[in-house]
Short mmCIF file of N, CA and C in Angstrom, two decimals:
data_model
loop_
_atom_site.label_atom_id
_atom_site.label_comp_id
_atom_site.label_asym_id
_atom_site.label_seq_id
_atom_site.Cartn_x
_atom_site.Cartn_y
_atom_site.Cartn_z
N MET A 11 -10.00 61.68 13.14
CA MET A 11 -9.35 62.88 13.61
C MET A 11 -10.13 64.07 13.07
N THR A 12 -10.32 65.04 13.91
CA THR A 12 -11.05 66.22 13.47
C THR A 12 -10.15 67.43 13.50
N ALA A 13 -10.42 68.33 12.61
CA ALA A 13 -9.69 69.60 12.62
C ALA A 13 -10.34 70.48 13.67
N GLY A 14 -9.74 71.60 13.95
CA GLY A 14 -10.26 72.49 14.98
C GLY A 14 -11.70 72.91 14.74
N ASN A 15 -12.17 72.86 13.49
CA ASN A 15 -13.52 73.29 13.19
C ASN A 15 -14.51 72.13 13.15
N GLY A 16 -14.08 70.89 13.52
CA GLY A 16 -14.98 69.77 13.57
C GLY A 16 -15.04 68.95 12.29
N ARG A 17 -14.44 69.41 11.21
CA ARG A 17 -14.43 68.62 9.97
C ARG A 17 -13.44 67.48 10.10
N THR A 18 -13.67 66.42 9.36
CA THR A 18 -12.71 65.32 9.39
C THR A 18 -11.43 65.76 8.73
N ALA A 19 -10.34 65.05 9.04
CA ALA A 19 -9.04 65.42 8.48
C ALA A 19 -9.08 65.34 6.96
N ALA A 20 -9.67 64.29 6.41
CA ALA A 20 -9.72 64.16 4.95
C ALA A 20 -10.58 65.27 4.37
N GLY A 21 -11.70 65.57 5.03
CA GLY A 21 -12.58 66.62 4.54
C GLY A 21 -11.93 67.99 4.60
N SER A 22 -11.20 68.26 5.69
CA SER A 22 -10.57 69.57 5.79
C SER A 22 -9.47 69.72 4.76
N GLY A 23 -8.72 68.62 4.48
CA GLY A 23 -7.69 68.67 3.45
C GLY A 23 -8.29 68.96 2.09
N ALA A 24 -9.40 68.28 1.79
CA ALA A 24 -10.07 68.49 0.51
C ALA A 24 -10.59 69.91 0.41
N ALA A 25 -11.15 70.41 1.53
CA ALA A 25 -11.69 71.76 1.51
C ALA A 25 -10.57 72.79 1.32
N LEU A 26 -9.40 72.49 1.88
CA LEU A 26 -8.28 73.41 1.76
C LEU A 26 -7.62 73.32 0.38
N GLY A 27 -7.93 72.27 -0.34
CA GLY A 27 -7.37 72.12 -1.67
C GLY A 27 -5.92 71.69 -1.67
N ASP A 28 -5.54 70.79 -0.76
CA ASP A 28 -4.16 70.32 -0.77
C ASP A 28 -3.87 69.58 -2.08
N THR A 29 -2.63 69.33 -2.34
CA THR A 29 -2.18 68.73 -3.59
C THR A 29 -2.84 67.38 -3.83
N VAL A 30 -2.95 66.58 -2.79
CA VAL A 30 -3.54 65.24 -2.94
C VAL A 30 -5.03 65.35 -3.25
N ALA A 31 -5.72 66.31 -2.65
CA ALA A 31 -7.14 66.50 -2.94
C ALA A 31 -7.35 66.77 -4.43
N LYS A 32 -6.47 67.56 -5.01
CA LYS A 32 -6.54 67.85 -6.45
C LYS A 32 -6.34 66.58 -7.27
N VAL A 33 -5.35 65.78 -6.91
CA VAL A 33 -5.09 64.51 -7.61
C VAL A 33 -6.30 63.59 -7.50
N VAL A 34 -6.87 63.51 -6.31
CA VAL A 34 -8.04 62.66 -6.08
C VAL A 34 -9.21 63.12 -6.95
N ARG A 35 -9.45 64.43 -6.99
CA ARG A 35 -10.54 64.95 -7.83
C ARG A 35 -10.31 64.59 -9.30
N GLN A 36 -9.06 64.68 -9.75
CA GLN A 36 -8.75 64.34 -11.14
C GLN A 36 -9.03 62.86 -11.40
N TRP A 37 -8.62 61.97 -10.49
CA TRP A 37 -8.88 60.54 -10.67
C TRP A 37 -10.38 60.25 -10.62
N GLN A 38 -11.12 60.96 -9.78
CA GLN A 38 -12.57 60.73 -9.68
C GLN A 38 -13.27 61.19 -10.94
N THR A 39 -12.73 62.18 -11.63
CA THR A 39 -13.28 62.61 -12.91
C THR A 39 -13.06 61.54 -13.97
N VAL A 40 -11.86 60.96 -13.98
CA VAL A 40 -11.53 59.93 -14.97
C VAL A 40 -12.21 58.60 -14.65
N HIS A 41 -12.25 58.22 -13.36
CA HIS A 41 -12.86 56.97 -12.89
C HIS A 41 -13.79 57.29 -11.73
N PRO A 42 -15.02 57.73 -12.01
CA PRO A 42 -15.93 58.18 -10.95
C PRO A 42 -16.22 57.13 -9.87
N GLY A 43 -16.20 55.86 -10.20
CA GLY A 43 -16.53 54.84 -9.20
C GLY A 43 -15.34 54.33 -8.41
N LEU A 44 -14.16 54.87 -8.66
CA LEU A 44 -12.94 54.39 -8.03
C LEU A 44 -12.86 54.85 -6.58
N ASP A 45 -12.52 53.92 -5.67
CA ASP A 45 -12.34 54.26 -4.26
C ASP A 45 -10.94 54.84 -4.08
N THR A 46 -10.86 56.13 -3.90
CA THR A 46 -9.58 56.81 -3.75
C THR A 46 -9.17 56.99 -2.29
N GLY A 47 -9.92 56.37 -1.39
CA GLY A 47 -9.62 56.49 0.05
C GLY A 47 -8.17 56.18 0.40
N PRO A 48 -7.63 55.04 -0.09
CA PRO A 48 -6.23 54.75 0.24
C PRO A 48 -5.28 55.82 -0.29
N MET A 49 -5.55 56.36 -1.47
CA MET A 49 -4.70 57.40 -2.05
C MET A 49 -4.73 58.65 -1.18
N GLU A 50 -5.88 58.94 -0.59
CA GLU A 50 -6.01 60.13 0.24
C GLU A 50 -5.13 60.04 1.48
N ILE A 51 -4.90 58.83 1.97
CA ILE A 51 -4.04 58.66 3.15
C ILE A 51 -2.58 58.49 2.74
N ILE A 52 -2.31 57.50 1.91
CA ILE A 52 -0.93 57.20 1.54
C ILE A 52 -0.32 58.36 0.75
N GLY A 53 -1.10 58.94 -0.12
CA GLY A 53 -0.60 60.10 -0.88
C GLY A 53 -0.21 61.25 0.03
N ARG A 54 -1.02 61.50 1.06
CA ARG A 54 -0.70 62.59 1.99
C ARG A 54 0.51 62.26 2.86
N VAL A 55 0.59 61.00 3.31
CA VAL A 55 1.77 60.60 4.10
C VAL A 55 3.03 60.78 3.26
N ASN A 56 2.99 60.29 2.01
CA ASN A 56 4.17 60.41 1.14
C ASN A 56 4.51 61.87 0.84
N ARG A 57 3.50 62.67 0.59
CA ARG A 57 3.73 64.09 0.29
C ARG A 57 4.31 64.81 1.51
N CYS A 58 3.76 64.54 2.69
CA CYS A 58 4.30 65.14 3.91
C CYS A 58 5.75 64.72 4.11
N ALA A 59 6.05 63.45 3.92
CA ALA A 59 7.43 62.96 4.08
C ALA A 59 8.36 63.68 3.12
N ALA A 60 7.93 63.83 1.87
CA ALA A 60 8.78 64.49 0.87
C ALA A 60 9.01 65.95 1.24
N LEU A 61 7.98 66.64 1.70
CA LEU A 61 8.13 68.04 2.08
C LEU A 61 9.01 68.20 3.33
N LEU A 62 8.86 67.27 4.28
CA LEU A 62 9.71 67.33 5.47
C LEU A 62 11.17 67.10 5.10
N GLN A 63 11.42 66.22 4.16
CA GLN A 63 12.80 65.99 3.72
C GLN A 63 13.36 67.21 3.01
N GLN A 64 12.52 67.90 2.24
CA GLN A 64 12.98 69.10 1.54
C GLN A 64 13.30 70.23 2.51
N ALA A 65 12.63 70.25 3.65
CA ALA A 65 12.87 71.31 4.64
C ALA A 65 14.30 71.24 5.20
N GLU A 66 14.92 70.10 5.05
CA GLU A 66 16.34 69.89 5.39
C GLU A 66 16.66 70.09 6.86
N ASP A 67 15.71 70.05 7.74
CA ASP A 67 16.00 70.07 9.17
C ASP A 67 17.03 71.13 9.54
N ALA A 68 16.59 72.36 9.63
CA ALA A 68 17.49 73.50 9.85
C ALA A 68 18.50 73.32 10.99
N PRO A 69 18.10 72.86 12.18
CA PRO A 69 19.11 72.70 13.24
C PRO A 69 20.19 71.69 12.87
N LEU A 70 19.81 70.63 12.21
CA LEU A 70 20.80 69.63 11.80
C LEU A 70 21.75 70.24 10.78
N ARG A 71 21.20 70.96 9.84
CA ARG A 71 22.01 71.59 8.80
C ARG A 71 23.02 72.56 9.42
N ARG A 72 22.56 73.35 10.41
CA ARG A 72 23.46 74.30 11.09
C ARG A 72 24.60 73.55 11.80
N ALA A 73 24.32 72.34 12.26
CA ALA A 73 25.34 71.53 12.95
C ALA A 73 26.20 70.76 11.95
N GLY A 74 25.92 70.94 10.66
CA GLY A 74 26.71 70.25 9.64
C GLY A 74 26.35 68.79 9.46
N LEU A 75 25.12 68.44 9.83
CA LEU A 75 24.66 67.05 9.75
C LEU A 75 23.50 66.91 8.79
N THR A 76 23.44 65.76 8.17
CA THR A 76 22.24 65.39 7.41
C THR A 76 21.34 64.58 8.35
N ARG A 77 20.09 64.43 7.99
CA ARG A 77 19.17 63.62 8.80
C ARG A 77 19.70 62.19 8.94
N PRO A 78 20.16 61.54 7.87
CA PRO A 78 20.68 60.17 8.03
C PRO A 78 21.90 60.09 8.95
N GLU A 79 22.78 61.10 8.90
CA GLU A 79 23.92 61.10 9.81
C GLU A 79 23.46 61.26 11.26
N PHE A 80 22.49 62.15 11.47
CA PHE A 80 21.96 62.34 12.82
C PHE A 80 21.27 61.07 13.30
N ASP A 81 20.62 60.35 12.40
CA ASP A 81 19.98 59.08 12.78
C ASP A 81 21.02 58.09 13.31
N VAL A 82 22.19 58.04 12.67
CA VAL A 82 23.25 57.14 13.16
C VAL A 82 23.71 57.58 14.54
N LEU A 83 24.02 58.88 14.68
CA LEU A 83 24.46 59.39 15.98
C LEU A 83 23.39 59.21 17.05
N GLY A 84 22.16 59.52 16.69
CA GLY A 84 21.05 59.39 17.64
C GLY A 84 20.82 57.95 18.05
N THR A 85 20.98 57.03 17.12
CA THR A 85 20.81 55.61 17.45
C THR A 85 21.86 55.17 18.46
N LEU A 86 23.10 55.58 18.24
CA LEU A 86 24.16 55.23 19.18
C LEU A 86 23.91 55.87 20.54
N ARG A 87 23.40 57.10 20.55
CA ARG A 87 23.17 57.81 21.81
C ARG A 87 22.01 57.19 22.58
N ARG A 88 20.90 56.91 21.90
CA ARG A 88 19.72 56.43 22.62
C ARG A 88 19.84 54.99 23.07
N THR A 89 20.64 54.18 22.34
CA THR A 89 20.82 52.80 22.78
C THR A 89 21.84 52.71 23.90
N GLY A 90 22.75 53.69 23.95
CA GLY A 90 23.68 53.76 25.06
C GLY A 90 24.87 52.82 24.98
N HIS A 91 25.08 52.19 23.84
CA HIS A 91 26.23 51.29 23.72
C HIS A 91 26.65 51.20 22.26
N GLU A 92 27.81 50.59 22.04
CA GLU A 92 28.29 50.46 20.66
C GLU A 92 27.44 49.45 19.90
N LEU A 93 27.39 49.65 18.60
CA LEU A 93 26.60 48.78 17.72
C LEU A 93 27.44 48.43 16.50
N THR A 94 27.10 47.33 15.86
CA THR A 94 27.73 47.00 14.59
C THR A 94 27.02 47.80 13.49
N PRO A 95 27.66 47.99 12.36
CA PRO A 95 26.98 48.67 11.26
C PRO A 95 25.66 47.98 10.87
N SER A 96 25.61 46.66 10.94
CA SER A 96 24.36 45.94 10.63
C SER A 96 23.26 46.30 11.61
N GLU A 97 23.61 46.42 12.87
CA GLU A 97 22.61 46.81 13.88
C GLU A 97 22.14 48.24 13.64
N ILE A 98 23.08 49.11 13.28
CA ILE A 98 22.70 50.50 12.98
C ILE A 98 21.78 50.52 11.76
N ALA A 99 22.08 49.72 10.75
CA ALA A 99 21.23 49.66 9.55
C ALA A 99 19.82 49.24 9.91
N ARG A 100 19.67 48.23 10.76
CA ARG A 100 18.33 47.79 11.18
C ARG A 100 17.59 48.88 11.94
N GLU A 101 18.31 49.56 12.81
CA GLU A 101 17.69 50.61 13.62
C GLU A 101 17.26 51.82 12.80
N THR A 102 18.02 52.12 11.75
CA THR A 102 17.77 53.35 10.98
C THR A 102 17.08 53.09 9.65
N PHE A 103 16.76 51.83 9.35
CA PHE A 103 16.10 51.46 8.09
C PHE A 103 16.93 51.89 6.88
N ALA A 104 18.24 51.77 7.00
CA ALA A 104 19.15 52.14 5.91
C ALA A 104 19.86 50.88 5.41
N SER A 105 20.43 50.99 4.24
CA SER A 105 21.21 49.87 3.70
C SER A 105 22.55 49.80 4.41
N GLY A 106 23.16 48.63 4.38
CA GLY A 106 24.48 48.48 4.97
C GLY A 106 25.50 49.40 4.34
N ALA A 107 25.44 49.53 3.02
CA ALA A 107 26.37 50.40 2.31
C ALA A 107 26.21 51.86 2.74
N ALA A 108 24.96 52.28 2.91
CA ALA A 108 24.71 53.67 3.34
C ALA A 108 25.26 53.90 4.74
N VAL A 109 25.06 52.93 5.63
CA VAL A 109 25.56 53.07 7.00
C VAL A 109 27.08 53.10 7.00
N THR A 110 27.70 52.24 6.20
CA THR A 110 29.17 52.23 6.12
C THR A 110 29.70 53.59 5.70
N LYS A 111 29.06 54.18 4.70
CA LYS A 111 29.49 55.51 4.23
C LYS A 111 29.30 56.56 5.33
N ARG A 112 28.16 56.52 6.00
CA ARG A 112 27.89 57.51 7.07
C ARG A 112 28.87 57.35 8.22
N VAL A 113 29.14 56.11 8.61
CA VAL A 113 30.07 55.87 9.71
C VAL A 113 31.46 56.37 9.34
N LYS A 114 31.87 56.17 8.10
CA LYS A 114 33.18 56.64 7.65
C LYS A 114 33.26 58.17 7.76
N LEU A 115 32.22 58.85 7.27
CA LEU A 115 32.21 60.32 7.34
C LEU A 115 32.18 60.82 8.78
N LEU A 116 31.37 60.19 9.61
CA LEU A 116 31.27 60.61 11.01
C LEU A 116 32.57 60.31 11.76
N SER A 117 33.23 59.24 11.39
CA SER A 117 34.51 58.89 11.99
C SER A 117 35.57 59.92 11.62
N GLU A 118 35.58 60.33 10.36
CA GLU A 118 36.53 61.36 9.91
C GLU A 118 36.33 62.68 10.64
N ARG A 119 35.11 62.93 11.08
CA ARG A 119 34.80 64.16 11.82
C ARG A 119 35.02 64.00 13.32
N GLY A 120 35.42 62.80 13.73
CA GLY A 120 35.69 62.56 15.15
C GLY A 120 34.44 62.39 15.99
N LEU A 121 33.31 62.06 15.37
CA LEU A 121 32.05 61.92 16.11
C LEU A 121 31.76 60.48 16.52
N VAL A 122 32.33 59.52 15.79
CA VAL A 122 32.21 58.10 16.15
C VAL A 122 33.59 57.45 16.01
N GLU A 123 33.73 56.32 16.66
CA GLU A 123 34.93 55.51 16.53
C GLU A 123 34.53 54.09 16.15
N ARG A 124 35.36 53.49 15.31
CA ARG A 124 35.16 52.09 14.92
C ARG A 124 36.21 51.26 15.63
N ARG A 125 35.77 50.10 16.12
CA ARG A 125 36.68 49.17 16.78
C ARG A 125 36.44 47.79 16.18
N GLY A 126 37.51 47.14 15.81
CA GLY A 126 37.41 45.79 15.27
C GLY A 126 37.02 44.80 16.34
N ASP A 127 36.35 43.73 15.94
CA ASP A 127 35.95 42.67 16.86
C ASP A 127 37.14 41.75 17.10
N ALA A 128 37.39 41.41 18.34
CA ALA A 128 38.54 40.56 18.68
C ALA A 128 38.38 39.14 18.11
N ARG A 129 37.16 38.67 17.97
CA ARG A 129 36.91 37.30 17.50
C ARG A 129 36.72 37.21 15.99
N ASP A 130 36.19 38.27 15.39
CA ASP A 130 35.88 38.23 13.96
C ASP A 130 36.31 39.55 13.32
N ARG A 131 37.38 39.52 12.56
CA ARG A 131 37.94 40.74 11.98
C ARG A 131 37.01 41.40 10.96
N ARG A 132 36.01 40.67 10.48
CA ARG A 132 35.07 41.24 9.51
C ARG A 132 34.04 42.14 10.19
N VAL A 133 33.93 42.04 11.49
CA VAL A 133 32.92 42.79 12.25
C VAL A 133 33.56 44.02 12.88
N ALA A 134 32.87 45.12 12.77
CA ALA A 134 33.30 46.36 13.43
C ALA A 134 32.25 46.76 14.45
N HIS A 135 32.70 47.45 15.45
CA HIS A 135 31.80 48.01 16.45
C HIS A 135 31.96 49.52 16.40
N VAL A 136 30.84 50.22 16.46
CA VAL A 136 30.84 51.68 16.34
C VAL A 136 30.31 52.26 17.65
N ARG A 137 31.01 53.27 18.13
CA ARG A 137 30.55 53.96 19.35
C ARG A 137 30.71 55.45 19.16
N LEU A 138 29.92 56.20 19.92
CA LEU A 138 30.02 57.66 19.92
C LEU A 138 31.29 58.08 20.64
N THR A 139 31.92 59.10 20.15
CA THR A 139 32.99 59.75 20.90
C THR A 139 32.34 60.76 21.85
N ASP A 140 33.11 61.33 22.72
CA ASP A 140 32.58 62.38 23.60
C ASP A 140 32.05 63.55 22.75
N SER A 141 32.76 63.88 21.66
CA SER A 141 32.31 64.97 20.78
C SER A 141 30.99 64.61 20.12
N GLY A 142 30.83 63.37 19.71
CA GLY A 142 29.58 62.93 19.09
C GLY A 142 28.42 62.99 20.06
N ARG A 143 28.66 62.52 21.29
CA ARG A 143 27.61 62.57 22.32
C ARG A 143 27.23 64.02 22.62
N ASP A 144 28.23 64.89 22.76
CA ASP A 144 27.94 66.30 23.04
C ASP A 144 27.16 66.94 21.90
N LEU A 145 27.50 66.60 20.67
CA LEU A 145 26.79 67.16 19.51
C LEU A 145 25.32 66.72 19.51
N VAL A 146 25.08 65.43 19.72
CA VAL A 146 23.70 64.94 19.76
C VAL A 146 22.93 65.64 20.87
N ASP A 147 23.54 65.70 22.05
CA ASP A 147 22.86 66.30 23.19
C ASP A 147 22.57 67.78 23.00
N SER A 148 23.40 68.48 22.23
CA SER A 148 23.15 69.90 22.00
C SER A 148 22.15 70.12 20.86
N VAL A 149 22.17 69.25 19.85
CA VAL A 149 21.30 69.45 18.69
C VAL A 149 19.88 68.93 18.93
N LEU A 150 19.74 67.87 19.71
CA LEU A 150 18.42 67.25 19.88
C LEU A 150 17.35 68.23 20.38
N PRO A 151 17.60 69.01 21.43
CA PRO A 151 16.56 69.96 21.86
C PRO A 151 16.18 70.96 20.77
N GLU A 152 17.18 71.45 20.03
CA GLU A 152 16.89 72.37 18.92
C GLU A 152 16.07 71.70 17.84
N GLN A 153 16.43 70.44 17.51
CA GLN A 153 15.71 69.72 16.47
C GLN A 153 14.26 69.46 16.89
N LEU A 154 14.07 69.09 18.14
CA LEU A 154 12.71 68.86 18.63
C LEU A 154 11.89 70.14 18.63
N ALA A 155 12.51 71.26 18.96
CA ALA A 155 11.81 72.55 18.92
C ALA A 155 11.43 72.88 17.48
N TYR A 156 12.35 72.61 16.54
CA TYR A 156 12.08 72.82 15.12
C TYR A 156 10.90 71.96 14.67
N GLU A 157 10.90 70.68 15.06
CA GLU A 157 9.82 69.77 14.66
C GLU A 157 8.51 70.18 15.31
N THR A 158 8.56 70.68 16.54
CA THR A 158 7.36 71.18 17.21
C THR A 158 6.79 72.35 16.42
N ASN A 159 7.65 73.23 15.95
CA ASN A 159 7.22 74.37 15.15
C ASN A 159 6.59 73.90 13.83
N VAL A 160 7.18 72.89 13.21
CA VAL A 160 6.62 72.34 11.97
C VAL A 160 5.19 71.85 12.20
N LEU A 161 4.95 71.28 13.36
CA LEU A 161 3.63 70.71 13.68
C LEU A 161 2.72 71.70 14.40
N SER A 162 3.13 72.95 14.52
CA SER A 162 2.39 73.92 15.34
C SER A 162 0.96 74.17 14.87
N GLY A 163 0.67 73.92 13.61
CA GLY A 163 -0.69 74.13 13.11
C GLY A 163 -1.65 73.00 13.44
N VAL A 164 -1.13 71.96 14.06
CA VAL A 164 -1.95 70.81 14.43
C VAL A 164 -2.09 70.80 15.95
N GLY A 165 -3.32 70.76 16.44
CA GLY A 165 -3.56 70.80 17.87
C GLY A 165 -2.97 69.60 18.60
N THR A 166 -2.77 69.76 19.91
CA THR A 166 -2.15 68.72 20.73
C THR A 166 -2.93 67.41 20.67
N ASP A 167 -4.24 67.47 20.83
CA ASP A 167 -5.04 66.24 20.78
C ASP A 167 -4.96 65.59 19.41
N ASP A 168 -5.00 66.41 18.36
CA ASP A 168 -4.90 65.87 17.00
C ASP A 168 -3.53 65.25 16.75
N ARG A 169 -2.48 65.87 17.29
CA ARG A 169 -1.13 65.29 17.15
C ARG A 169 -1.06 63.93 17.81
N ARG A 170 -1.62 63.85 19.00
CA ARG A 170 -1.63 62.59 19.74
C ARG A 170 -2.39 61.53 18.95
N GLU A 171 -3.54 61.90 18.42
CA GLU A 171 -4.35 60.96 17.65
C GLU A 171 -3.63 60.55 16.37
N LEU A 172 -3.05 61.51 15.67
CA LEU A 172 -2.31 61.21 14.45
C LEU A 172 -1.13 60.28 14.74
N ALA A 173 -0.39 60.56 15.82
CA ALA A 173 0.73 59.70 16.19
C ALA A 173 0.25 58.27 16.46
N GLY A 174 -0.89 58.13 17.14
CA GLY A 174 -1.44 56.80 17.41
C GLY A 174 -1.86 56.08 16.13
N LEU A 175 -2.53 56.80 15.25
CA LEU A 175 -2.97 56.19 13.98
C LEU A 175 -1.77 55.80 13.11
N LEU A 176 -0.77 56.67 13.03
CA LEU A 176 0.42 56.34 12.26
C LEU A 176 1.17 55.17 12.89
N GLY A 177 1.17 55.10 14.22
CA GLY A 177 1.78 53.96 14.91
C GLY A 177 1.10 52.65 14.56
N GLU A 178 -0.24 52.67 14.52
CA GLU A 178 -0.99 51.47 14.14
C GLU A 178 -0.66 51.05 12.71
N LEU A 179 -0.60 52.01 11.80
CA LEU A 179 -0.26 51.73 10.42
C LEU A 179 1.16 51.16 10.32
N LEU A 180 2.08 51.74 11.06
CA LEU A 180 3.46 51.27 11.03
C LEU A 180 3.56 49.83 11.53
N ILE A 181 2.87 49.51 12.59
CA ILE A 181 2.88 48.14 13.11
C ILE A 181 2.35 47.17 12.06
N GLN A 182 1.25 47.52 11.40
CA GLN A 182 0.70 46.66 10.35
C GLN A 182 1.70 46.45 9.22
N LEU A 183 2.33 47.53 8.77
CA LEU A 183 3.29 47.43 7.67
C LEU A 183 4.51 46.61 8.07
N GLU A 184 5.02 46.84 9.28
CA GLU A 184 6.18 46.08 9.75
C GLU A 184 5.84 44.60 9.86
N ASP A 185 4.64 44.30 10.36
CA ASP A 185 4.21 42.90 10.48
C ASP A 185 4.12 42.24 9.11
N ARG A 186 3.55 42.95 8.13
CA ARG A 186 3.43 42.40 6.77
C ARG A 186 4.78 42.11 6.14
N LEU A 187 5.76 42.96 6.44
CA LEU A 187 7.10 42.79 5.88
C LEU A 187 7.98 41.89 6.75
N GLY A 188 7.44 41.44 7.87
CA GLY A 188 8.20 40.57 8.75
C GLY A 188 9.36 41.26 9.44
N LEU A 189 9.24 42.58 9.64
CA LEU A 189 10.31 43.34 10.29
C LEU A 189 10.19 43.20 11.80
N PRO A 190 11.32 43.00 12.46
CA PRO A 190 11.26 42.91 13.93
C PRO A 190 10.97 44.26 14.54
N ARG A 191 10.24 44.23 15.63
CA ARG A 191 9.98 45.45 16.39
C ARG A 191 10.93 45.48 17.57
N THR A 192 11.48 46.65 17.83
CA THR A 192 12.42 46.75 18.95
C THR A 192 11.72 47.15 20.20
#
């Protein structure tokens, strides 16, 4: 991937003096022969993820939602049918306990409904209410506009390339962990 000026992404980050570039320089001083290439990628991915989480997703916050709560609502909306908490956990990469807590809070707000399974009382089914569907449908365009703004400093071709590269990495990691792909 190249930056607008033709430099490689790693080179432009180092030239700009991002936080990871500083860490890499420090490690290269201590261990000059060490290959810090993986750190330059994974460190930047982790740092970007942490900063994006700190940004708190302004449109979601205005709607009174956290990102994990929106993930539950969005999962129910995009799949188009009710799901069990276990299915929601798989879709959102969350623990069962975390999903149970989120479903309880969303249910108290009238955004989802829980229905017991007729055959197995231990199983619950969760579906969006009309209010939940309307909230997702109203917040999603705002959230996507917000995310577009966050990425505005990265050109369209570079975004496409970055998305492809991250997709390849994700497939490799999911395969190594034996995670099913949907």
